[in-house]
mmCIF file of C-alpha atoms in Angstrom:
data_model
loop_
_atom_site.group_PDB
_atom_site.id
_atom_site.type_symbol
_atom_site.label_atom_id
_atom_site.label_comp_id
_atom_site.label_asym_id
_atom_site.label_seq_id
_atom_site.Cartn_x
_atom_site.Cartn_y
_atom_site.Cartn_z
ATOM 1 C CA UNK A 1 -22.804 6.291 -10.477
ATOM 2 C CA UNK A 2 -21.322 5.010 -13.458
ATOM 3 C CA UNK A 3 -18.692 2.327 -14.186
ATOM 4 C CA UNK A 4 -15.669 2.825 -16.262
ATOM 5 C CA UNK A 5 -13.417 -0.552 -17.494
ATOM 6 C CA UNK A 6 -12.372 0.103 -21.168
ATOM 7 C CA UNK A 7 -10.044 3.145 -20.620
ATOM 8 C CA UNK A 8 -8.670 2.149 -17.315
ATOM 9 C CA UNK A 9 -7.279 -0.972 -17.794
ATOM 10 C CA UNK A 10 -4.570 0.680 -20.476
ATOM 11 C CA UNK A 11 -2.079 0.555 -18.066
ATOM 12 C CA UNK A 12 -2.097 -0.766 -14.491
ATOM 13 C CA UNK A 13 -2.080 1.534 -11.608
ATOM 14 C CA UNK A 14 1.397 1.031 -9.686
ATOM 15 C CA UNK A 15 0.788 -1.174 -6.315
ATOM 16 C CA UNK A 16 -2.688 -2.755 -7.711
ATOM 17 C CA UNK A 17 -1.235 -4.263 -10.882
ATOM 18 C CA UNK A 18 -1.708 -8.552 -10.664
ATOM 19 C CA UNK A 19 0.849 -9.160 -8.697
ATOM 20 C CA UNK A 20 0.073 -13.392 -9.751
ATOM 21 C CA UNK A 21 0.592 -14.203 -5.902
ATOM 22 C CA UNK A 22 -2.512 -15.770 -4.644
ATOM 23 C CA UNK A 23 -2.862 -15.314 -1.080
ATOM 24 C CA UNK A 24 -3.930 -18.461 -0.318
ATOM 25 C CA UNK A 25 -6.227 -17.766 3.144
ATOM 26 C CA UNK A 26 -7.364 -20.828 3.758
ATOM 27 C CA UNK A 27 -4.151 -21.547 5.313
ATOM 28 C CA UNK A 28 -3.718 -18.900 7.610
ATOM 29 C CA UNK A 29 -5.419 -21.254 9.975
ATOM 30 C CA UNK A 30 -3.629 -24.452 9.246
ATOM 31 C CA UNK A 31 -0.585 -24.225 11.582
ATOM 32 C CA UNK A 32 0.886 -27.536 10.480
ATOM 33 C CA UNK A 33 0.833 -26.249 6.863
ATOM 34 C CA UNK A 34 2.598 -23.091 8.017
ATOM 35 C CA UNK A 35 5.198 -24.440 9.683
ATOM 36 C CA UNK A 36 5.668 -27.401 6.778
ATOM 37 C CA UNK A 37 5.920 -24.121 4.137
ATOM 38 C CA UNK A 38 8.420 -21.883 6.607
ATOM 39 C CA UNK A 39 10.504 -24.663 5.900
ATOM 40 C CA UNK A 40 10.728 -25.680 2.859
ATOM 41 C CA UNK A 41 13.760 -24.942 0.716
ATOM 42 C CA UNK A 42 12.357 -23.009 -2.041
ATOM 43 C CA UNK A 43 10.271 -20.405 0.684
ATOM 44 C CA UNK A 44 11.650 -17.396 0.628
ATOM 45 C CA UNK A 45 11.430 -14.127 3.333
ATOM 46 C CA UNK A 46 12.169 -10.426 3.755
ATOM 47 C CA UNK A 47 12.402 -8.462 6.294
ATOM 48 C CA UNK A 48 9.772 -4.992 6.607
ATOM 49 C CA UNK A 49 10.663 -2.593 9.040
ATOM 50 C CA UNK A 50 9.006 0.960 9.927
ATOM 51 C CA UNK A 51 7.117 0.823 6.421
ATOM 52 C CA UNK A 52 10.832 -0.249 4.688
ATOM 53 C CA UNK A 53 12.385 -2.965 3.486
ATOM 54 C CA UNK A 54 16.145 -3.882 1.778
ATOM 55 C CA UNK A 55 15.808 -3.696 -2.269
ATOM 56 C CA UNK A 56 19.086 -4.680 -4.550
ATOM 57 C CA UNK A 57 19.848 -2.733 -7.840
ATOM 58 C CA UNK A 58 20.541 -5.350 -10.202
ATOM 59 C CA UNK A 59 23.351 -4.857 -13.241
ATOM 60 C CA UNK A 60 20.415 -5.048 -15.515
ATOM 61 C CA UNK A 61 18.655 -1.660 -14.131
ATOM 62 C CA UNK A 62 15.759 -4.114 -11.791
ATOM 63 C CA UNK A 63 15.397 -3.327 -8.311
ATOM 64 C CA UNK A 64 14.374 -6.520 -6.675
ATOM 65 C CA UNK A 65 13.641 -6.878 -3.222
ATOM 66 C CA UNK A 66 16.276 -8.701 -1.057
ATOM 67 C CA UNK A 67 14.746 -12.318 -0.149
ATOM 68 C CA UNK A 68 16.196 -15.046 1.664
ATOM 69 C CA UNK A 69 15.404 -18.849 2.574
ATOM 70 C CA UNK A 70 13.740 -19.400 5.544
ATOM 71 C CA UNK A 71 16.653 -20.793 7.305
ATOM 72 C CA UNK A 72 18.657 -17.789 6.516
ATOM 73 C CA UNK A 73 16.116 -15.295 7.611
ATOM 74 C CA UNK A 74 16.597 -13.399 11.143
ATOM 75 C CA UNK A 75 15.087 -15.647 14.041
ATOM 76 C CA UNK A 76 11.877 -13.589 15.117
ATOM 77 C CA UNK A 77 8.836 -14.653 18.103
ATOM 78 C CA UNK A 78 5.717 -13.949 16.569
ATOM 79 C CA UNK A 79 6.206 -11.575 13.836
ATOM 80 C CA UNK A 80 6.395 -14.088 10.789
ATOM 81 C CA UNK A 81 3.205 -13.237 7.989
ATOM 82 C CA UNK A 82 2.414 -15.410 5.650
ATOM 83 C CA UNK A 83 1.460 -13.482 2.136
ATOM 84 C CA UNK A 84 0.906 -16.172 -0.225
ATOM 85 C CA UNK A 85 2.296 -18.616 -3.154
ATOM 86 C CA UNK A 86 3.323 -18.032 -6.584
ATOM 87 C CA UNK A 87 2.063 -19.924 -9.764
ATOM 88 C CA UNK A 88 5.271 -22.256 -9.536
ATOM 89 C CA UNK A 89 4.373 -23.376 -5.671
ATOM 90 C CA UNK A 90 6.798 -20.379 -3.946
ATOM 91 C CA UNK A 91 5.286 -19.975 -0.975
ATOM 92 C CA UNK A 92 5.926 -15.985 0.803
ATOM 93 C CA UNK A 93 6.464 -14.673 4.292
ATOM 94 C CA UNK A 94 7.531 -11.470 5.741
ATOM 95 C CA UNK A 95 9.072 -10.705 8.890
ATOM 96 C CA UNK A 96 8.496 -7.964 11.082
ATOM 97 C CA UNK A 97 11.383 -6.612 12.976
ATOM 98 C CA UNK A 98 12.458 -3.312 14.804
ATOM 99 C CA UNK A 99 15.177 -2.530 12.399
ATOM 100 C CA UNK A 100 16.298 -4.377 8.663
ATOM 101 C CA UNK A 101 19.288 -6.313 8.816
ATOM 102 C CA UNK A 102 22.515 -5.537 7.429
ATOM 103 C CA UNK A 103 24.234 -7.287 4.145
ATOM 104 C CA UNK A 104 27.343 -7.934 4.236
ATOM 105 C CA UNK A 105 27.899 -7.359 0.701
ATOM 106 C CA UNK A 106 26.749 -3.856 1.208
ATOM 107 C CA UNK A 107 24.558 -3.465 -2.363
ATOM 108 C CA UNK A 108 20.980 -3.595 -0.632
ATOM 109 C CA UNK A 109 19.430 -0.565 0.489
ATOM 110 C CA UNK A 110 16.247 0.210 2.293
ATOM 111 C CA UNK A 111 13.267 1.666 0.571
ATOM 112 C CA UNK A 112 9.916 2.319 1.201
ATOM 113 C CA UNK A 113 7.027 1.808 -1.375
ATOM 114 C CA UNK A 114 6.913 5.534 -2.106
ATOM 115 C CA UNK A 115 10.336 5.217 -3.531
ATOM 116 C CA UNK A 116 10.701 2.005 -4.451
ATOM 117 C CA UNK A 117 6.918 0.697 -5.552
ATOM 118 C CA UNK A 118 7.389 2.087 -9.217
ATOM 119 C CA UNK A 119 10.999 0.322 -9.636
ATOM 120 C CA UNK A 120 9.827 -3.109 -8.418
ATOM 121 C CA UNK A 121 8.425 -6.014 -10.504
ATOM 122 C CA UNK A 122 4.160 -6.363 -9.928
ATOM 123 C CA UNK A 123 5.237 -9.351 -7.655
ATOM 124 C CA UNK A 124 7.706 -8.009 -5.319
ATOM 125 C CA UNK A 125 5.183 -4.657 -5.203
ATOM 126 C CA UNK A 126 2.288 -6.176 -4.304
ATOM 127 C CA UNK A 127 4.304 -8.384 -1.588
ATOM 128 C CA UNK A 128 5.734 -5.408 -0.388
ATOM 129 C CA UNK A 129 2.382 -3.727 0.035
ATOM 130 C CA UNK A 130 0.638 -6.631 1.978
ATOM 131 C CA UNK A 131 3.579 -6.716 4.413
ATOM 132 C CA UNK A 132 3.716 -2.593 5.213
ATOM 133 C CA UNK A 133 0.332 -2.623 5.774
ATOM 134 C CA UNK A 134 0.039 -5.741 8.127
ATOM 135 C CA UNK A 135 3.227 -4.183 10.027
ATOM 136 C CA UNK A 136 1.442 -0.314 10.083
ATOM 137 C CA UNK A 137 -1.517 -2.649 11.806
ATOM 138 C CA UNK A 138 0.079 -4.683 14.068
ATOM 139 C CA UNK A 139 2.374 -1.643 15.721
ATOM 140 C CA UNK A 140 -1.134 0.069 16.127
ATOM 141 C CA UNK A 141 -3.175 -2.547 17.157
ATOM 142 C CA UNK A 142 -1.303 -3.928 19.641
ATOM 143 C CA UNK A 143 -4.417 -3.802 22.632
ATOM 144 C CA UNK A 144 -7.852 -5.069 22.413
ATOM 145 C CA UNK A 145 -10.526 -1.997 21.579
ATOM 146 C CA UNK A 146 -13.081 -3.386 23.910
ATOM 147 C CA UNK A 147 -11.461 -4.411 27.187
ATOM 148 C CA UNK A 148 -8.006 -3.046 26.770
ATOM 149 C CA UNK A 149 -6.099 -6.339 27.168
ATOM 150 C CA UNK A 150 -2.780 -6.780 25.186
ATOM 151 C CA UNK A 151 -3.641 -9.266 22.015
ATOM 152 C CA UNK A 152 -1.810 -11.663 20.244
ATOM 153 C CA UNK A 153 -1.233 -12.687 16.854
ATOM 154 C CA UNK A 154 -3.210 -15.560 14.884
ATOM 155 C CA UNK A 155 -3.997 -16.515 11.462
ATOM 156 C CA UNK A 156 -0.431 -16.110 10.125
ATOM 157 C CA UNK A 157 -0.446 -12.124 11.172
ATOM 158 C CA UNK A 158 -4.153 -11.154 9.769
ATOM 159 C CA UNK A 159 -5.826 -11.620 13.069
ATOM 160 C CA UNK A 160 -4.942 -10.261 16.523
ATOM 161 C CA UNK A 161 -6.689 -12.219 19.398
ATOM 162 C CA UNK A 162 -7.715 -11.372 22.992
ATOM 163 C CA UNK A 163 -7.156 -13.531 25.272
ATOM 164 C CA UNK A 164 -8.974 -11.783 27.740
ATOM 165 C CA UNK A 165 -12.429 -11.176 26.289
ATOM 166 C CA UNK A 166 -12.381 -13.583 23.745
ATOM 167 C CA UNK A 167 -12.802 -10.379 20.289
ATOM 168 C CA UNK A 168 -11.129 -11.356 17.052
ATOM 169 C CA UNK A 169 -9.722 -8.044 15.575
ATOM 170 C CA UNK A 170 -8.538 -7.835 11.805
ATOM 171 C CA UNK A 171 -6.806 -5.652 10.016
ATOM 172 C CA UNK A 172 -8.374 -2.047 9.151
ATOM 173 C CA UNK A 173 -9.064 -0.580 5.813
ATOM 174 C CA UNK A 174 -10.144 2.938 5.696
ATOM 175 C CA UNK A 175 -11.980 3.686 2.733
ATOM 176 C CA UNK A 176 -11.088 6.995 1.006
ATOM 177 C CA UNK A 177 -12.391 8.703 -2.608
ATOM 178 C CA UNK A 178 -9.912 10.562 -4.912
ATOM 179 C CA UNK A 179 -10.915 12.410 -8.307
ATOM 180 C CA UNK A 180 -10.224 14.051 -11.084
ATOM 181 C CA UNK A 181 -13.087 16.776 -11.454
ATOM 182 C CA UNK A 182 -13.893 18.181 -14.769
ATOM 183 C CA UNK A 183 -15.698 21.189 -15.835
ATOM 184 C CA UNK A 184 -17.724 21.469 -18.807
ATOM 185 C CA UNK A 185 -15.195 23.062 -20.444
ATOM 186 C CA UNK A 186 -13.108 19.799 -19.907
ATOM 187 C CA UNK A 187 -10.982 21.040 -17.617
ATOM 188 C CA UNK A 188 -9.272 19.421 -14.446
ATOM 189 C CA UNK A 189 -9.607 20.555 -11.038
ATOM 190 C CA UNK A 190 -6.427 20.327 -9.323
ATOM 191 C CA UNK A 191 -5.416 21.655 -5.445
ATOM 192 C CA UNK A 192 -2.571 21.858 -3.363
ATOM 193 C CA UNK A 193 -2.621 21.139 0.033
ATOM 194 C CA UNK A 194 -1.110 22.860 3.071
ATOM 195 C CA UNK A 195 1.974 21.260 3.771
ATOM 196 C CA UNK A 196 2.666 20.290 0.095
ATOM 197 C CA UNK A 197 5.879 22.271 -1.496
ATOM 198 C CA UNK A 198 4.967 24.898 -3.904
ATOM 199 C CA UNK A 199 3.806 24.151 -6.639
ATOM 200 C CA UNK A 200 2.712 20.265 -6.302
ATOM 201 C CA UNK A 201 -0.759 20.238 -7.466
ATOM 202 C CA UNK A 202 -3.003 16.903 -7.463
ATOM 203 C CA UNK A 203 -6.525 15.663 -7.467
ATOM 204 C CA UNK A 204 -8.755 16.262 -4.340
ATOM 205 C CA UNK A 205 -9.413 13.182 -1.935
ATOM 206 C CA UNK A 206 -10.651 12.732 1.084
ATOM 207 C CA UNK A 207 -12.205 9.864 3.730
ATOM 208 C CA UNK A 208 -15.523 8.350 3.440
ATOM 209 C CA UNK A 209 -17.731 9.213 6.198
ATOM 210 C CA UNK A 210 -19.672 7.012 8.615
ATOM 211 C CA UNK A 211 -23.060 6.417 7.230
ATOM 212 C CA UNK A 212 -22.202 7.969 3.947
ATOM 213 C CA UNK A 213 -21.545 6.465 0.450
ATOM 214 C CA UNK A 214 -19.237 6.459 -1.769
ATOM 215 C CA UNK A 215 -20.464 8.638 -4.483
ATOM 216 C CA UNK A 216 -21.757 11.497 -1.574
ATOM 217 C CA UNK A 217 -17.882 11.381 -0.112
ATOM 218 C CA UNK A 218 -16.807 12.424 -3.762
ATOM 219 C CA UNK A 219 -19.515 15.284 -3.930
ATOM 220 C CA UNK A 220 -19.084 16.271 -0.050
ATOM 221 C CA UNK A 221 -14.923 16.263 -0.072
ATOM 222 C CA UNK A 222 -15.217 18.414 -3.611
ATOM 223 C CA UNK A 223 -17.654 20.849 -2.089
ATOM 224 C CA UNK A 224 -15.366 20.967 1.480
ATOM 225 C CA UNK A 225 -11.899 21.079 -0.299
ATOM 226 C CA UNK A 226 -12.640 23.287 -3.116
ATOM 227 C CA UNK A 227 -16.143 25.302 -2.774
ATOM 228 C CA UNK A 228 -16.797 23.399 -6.113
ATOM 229 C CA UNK A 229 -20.319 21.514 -6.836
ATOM 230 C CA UNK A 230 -19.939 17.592 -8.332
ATOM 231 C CA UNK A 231 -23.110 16.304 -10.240
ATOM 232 C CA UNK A 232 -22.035 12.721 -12.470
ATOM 233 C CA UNK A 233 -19.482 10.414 -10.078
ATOM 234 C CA UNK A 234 -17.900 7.587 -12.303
ATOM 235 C CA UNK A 235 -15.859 4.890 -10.974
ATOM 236 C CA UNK A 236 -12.598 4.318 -12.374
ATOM 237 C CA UNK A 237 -10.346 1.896 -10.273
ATOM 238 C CA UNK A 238 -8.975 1.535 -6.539
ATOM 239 C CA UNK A 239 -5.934 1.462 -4.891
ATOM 240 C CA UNK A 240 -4.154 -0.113 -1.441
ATOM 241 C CA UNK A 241 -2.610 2.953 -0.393
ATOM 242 C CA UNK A 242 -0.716 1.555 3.356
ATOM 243 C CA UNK A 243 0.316 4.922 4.458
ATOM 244 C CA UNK A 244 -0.850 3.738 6.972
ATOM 245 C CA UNK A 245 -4.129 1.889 5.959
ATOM 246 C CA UNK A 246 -6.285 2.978 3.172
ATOM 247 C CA UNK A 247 -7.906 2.040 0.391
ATOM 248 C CA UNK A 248 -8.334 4.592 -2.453
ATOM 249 C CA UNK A 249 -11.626 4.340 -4.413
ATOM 250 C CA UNK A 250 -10.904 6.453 -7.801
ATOM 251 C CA UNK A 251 -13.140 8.323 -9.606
ATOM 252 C CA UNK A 252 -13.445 10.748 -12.831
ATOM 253 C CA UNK A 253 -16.392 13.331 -11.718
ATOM 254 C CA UNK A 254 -18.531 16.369 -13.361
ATOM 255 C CA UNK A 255 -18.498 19.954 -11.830
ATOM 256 C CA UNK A 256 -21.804 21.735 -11.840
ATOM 257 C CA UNK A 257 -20.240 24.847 -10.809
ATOM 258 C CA UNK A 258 -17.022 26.249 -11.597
ATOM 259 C CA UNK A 259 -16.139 29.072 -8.781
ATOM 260 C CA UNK A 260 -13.527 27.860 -6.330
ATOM 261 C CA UNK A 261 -12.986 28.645 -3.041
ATOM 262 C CA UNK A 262 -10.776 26.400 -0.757
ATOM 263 C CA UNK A 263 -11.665 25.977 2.858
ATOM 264 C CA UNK A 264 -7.433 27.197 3.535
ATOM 265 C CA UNK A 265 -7.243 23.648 6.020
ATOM 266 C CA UNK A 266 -6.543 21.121 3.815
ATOM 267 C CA UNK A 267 -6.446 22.756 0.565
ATOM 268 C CA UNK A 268 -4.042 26.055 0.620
ATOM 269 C CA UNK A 269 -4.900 26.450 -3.460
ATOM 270 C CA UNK A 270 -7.007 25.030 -6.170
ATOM 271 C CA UNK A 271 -7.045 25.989 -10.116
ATOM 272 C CA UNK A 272 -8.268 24.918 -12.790
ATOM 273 C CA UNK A 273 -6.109 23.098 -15.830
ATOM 274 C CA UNK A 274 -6.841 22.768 -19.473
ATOM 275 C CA UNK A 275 -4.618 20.477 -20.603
ATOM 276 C CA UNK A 276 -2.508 23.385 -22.645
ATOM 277 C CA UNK A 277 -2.438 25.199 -19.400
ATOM 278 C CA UNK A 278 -1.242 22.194 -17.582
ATOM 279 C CA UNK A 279 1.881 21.311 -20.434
ATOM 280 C CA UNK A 280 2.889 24.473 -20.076
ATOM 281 C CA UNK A 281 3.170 24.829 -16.036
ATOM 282 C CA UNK A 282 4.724 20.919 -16.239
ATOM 283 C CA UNK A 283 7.640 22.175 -18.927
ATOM 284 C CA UNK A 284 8.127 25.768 -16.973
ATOM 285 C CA UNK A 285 8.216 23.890 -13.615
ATOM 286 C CA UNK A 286 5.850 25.947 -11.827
ATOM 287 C CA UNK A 287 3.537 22.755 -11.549
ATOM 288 C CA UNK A 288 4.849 19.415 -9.939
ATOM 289 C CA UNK A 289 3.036 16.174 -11.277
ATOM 290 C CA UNK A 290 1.947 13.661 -8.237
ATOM 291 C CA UNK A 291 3.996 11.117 -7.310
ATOM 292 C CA UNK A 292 4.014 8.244 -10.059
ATOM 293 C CA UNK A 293 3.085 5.543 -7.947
ATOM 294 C CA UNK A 294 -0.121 7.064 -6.531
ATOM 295 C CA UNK A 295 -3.837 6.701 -8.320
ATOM 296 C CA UNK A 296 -3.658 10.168 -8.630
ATOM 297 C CA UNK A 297 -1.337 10.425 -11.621
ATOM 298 C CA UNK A 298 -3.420 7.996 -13.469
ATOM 299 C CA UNK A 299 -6.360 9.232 -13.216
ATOM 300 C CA UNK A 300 -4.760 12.871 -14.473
ATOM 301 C CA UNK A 301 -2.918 10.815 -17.243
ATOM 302 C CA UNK A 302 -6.837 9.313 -18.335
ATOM 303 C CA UNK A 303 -7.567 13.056 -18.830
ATOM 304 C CA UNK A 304 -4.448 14.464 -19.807
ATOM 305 C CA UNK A 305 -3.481 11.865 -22.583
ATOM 306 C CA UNK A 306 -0.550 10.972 -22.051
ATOM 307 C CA UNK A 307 2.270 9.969 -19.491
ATOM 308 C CA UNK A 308 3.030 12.717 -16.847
ATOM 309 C CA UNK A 309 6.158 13.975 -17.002
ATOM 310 C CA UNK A 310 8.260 12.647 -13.331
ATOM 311 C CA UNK A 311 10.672 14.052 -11.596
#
């Protein structure tokens, strides 16, 4: 496997950009600290809820998220995370709850990353995206996985503990590969799957396998999805992807065959693009780019050229 850094660092891949909050871990642990930054005046909180959380449309065209002090954020048990400080001492915590709270000026609305994760600033995106995926794995993590006891919550919300048996459990990352495959007539392989609407194409993807690398996952999933053979695998960049708890490993790869044939589970269709071919389907509609905050429209846009067009 190769490595690629020059061309993929043109432009940051929404949700992985520097977000310039350092997580500070060390003081997960350090309940004295935590309590000492929960209240100091400058701390501020927002609420996540179901994968959501309230955003404001500012005058300006920004969409912020909605953050309070600590002492004006909704009174909650156990469900306080601590996500990190900013370079001017701003120290971060979410709060999970079963619904968001209301404003009373009525101009925040809730959004989840999907909609909202290309309008926000790298800071409040990469908050948002540590907080939905701690609250995807505390609703589904709520038992130990080795004697079945109910655990509770440690380290600021990164570790769940069993009283019972004594097992530390943290929070799960599922790997997963997505590519752009290329033929040698440098064109891109792009599928649709099942339940997508017609005409949404994308790059292939799938989950790495137990026992298996990285680089087989890319040729096994191509092979699976598509009936297509992968030879070269080159890294491009990775993504958090908390829907509900992966981690997308990107890559550009080279087909060694070119005859498709989808396995009709995941994939319903697969074609392939030259980029002519794909201008034209983009500006008669009959093909609908990804969604602009996945890894998937970049690493199209690092074959295609340029910007794909959004809906």
């Amino acid at each position: 496997m190769t490595t690629s850094t020059d061309h993929a660092t043109d432009r940051p891949i929404t949700l992985s950009a520097p977000s310039g909050i350092d997580r500070s871990a060390h003081h997960r642990l350090d309940e004295a600290w935590l309590a000492a930054a929960w209240s100091h005046p400058t701390t501020r909180v927002f609420v996540v809820s179901g994968g959501q959380a309230l955003v404001d449309d500012a005058p300006d065209g920004r969409t912020e998220l909605v953050m309070t002090p600590s002492f004006e954020a909704p009174p909650t048990e156990n469900h306080r995370y601590f996500l990190g400080t900013d370079e001017e001492g701003v120290r971060y915590f979410a709060l999970q709850k079963d619904s968001l709270p209301g404003r009373m000026d009525q101009s925040a609305r809730p959004a989840g990353l999907r909609e909202a994760g290309a309008l926000l600033s790298e800071r409040d995106a990469g908050l948002l995206v540590h907080a939905v995926a701690l609250e995807n794995w505390q609703r589904l993590h709520r038992f130990c996985s080795r004697c079945g006891q109910r655990t509770v919550i440690a380290a600021a919300g990164h570790i769940r503990r069993c009283p019972a048996c004594g097992a530390e459990h943290y929070p799960r990352t599922d790997p997963a590969v997505i590519m752009l495959v290329k033929d040698d007539q440098d064109r891109a392989l792009l599928g649709r799957q099942v339940h997508w609407p017609e005409g949404r194409f994308s790059t292939l993807a799938g989950f790495v396998e137990p026992g298996e690398s990285i680089e087989q996952a890319v040729v096994r999933e191509v092979a699976e999805e598509a009936g297509v053979t992968v030879g070269e695998v080159e890294y491009v960049a990775s993504q958090p992807w908390p829907f509900p708890s992966s981690l997308m490993l990107g890559f550009m790869a080279r087909a060694t065959s070119s005859r498709i044939q989808v396995d009709g589970e995941e994939i319903h269709e697969a074609r392939w693009f030259s980029r002519e071919d794909l201008r034209a389907a983009f500006e008669s509609g009959e093909v609908l780019p990804p969604s602009g905050i996945s890894i998937a429209a970049r690493l199209i846009e690092l074959w295609y050229g340029e910007p794909l067009p959004r809906g």
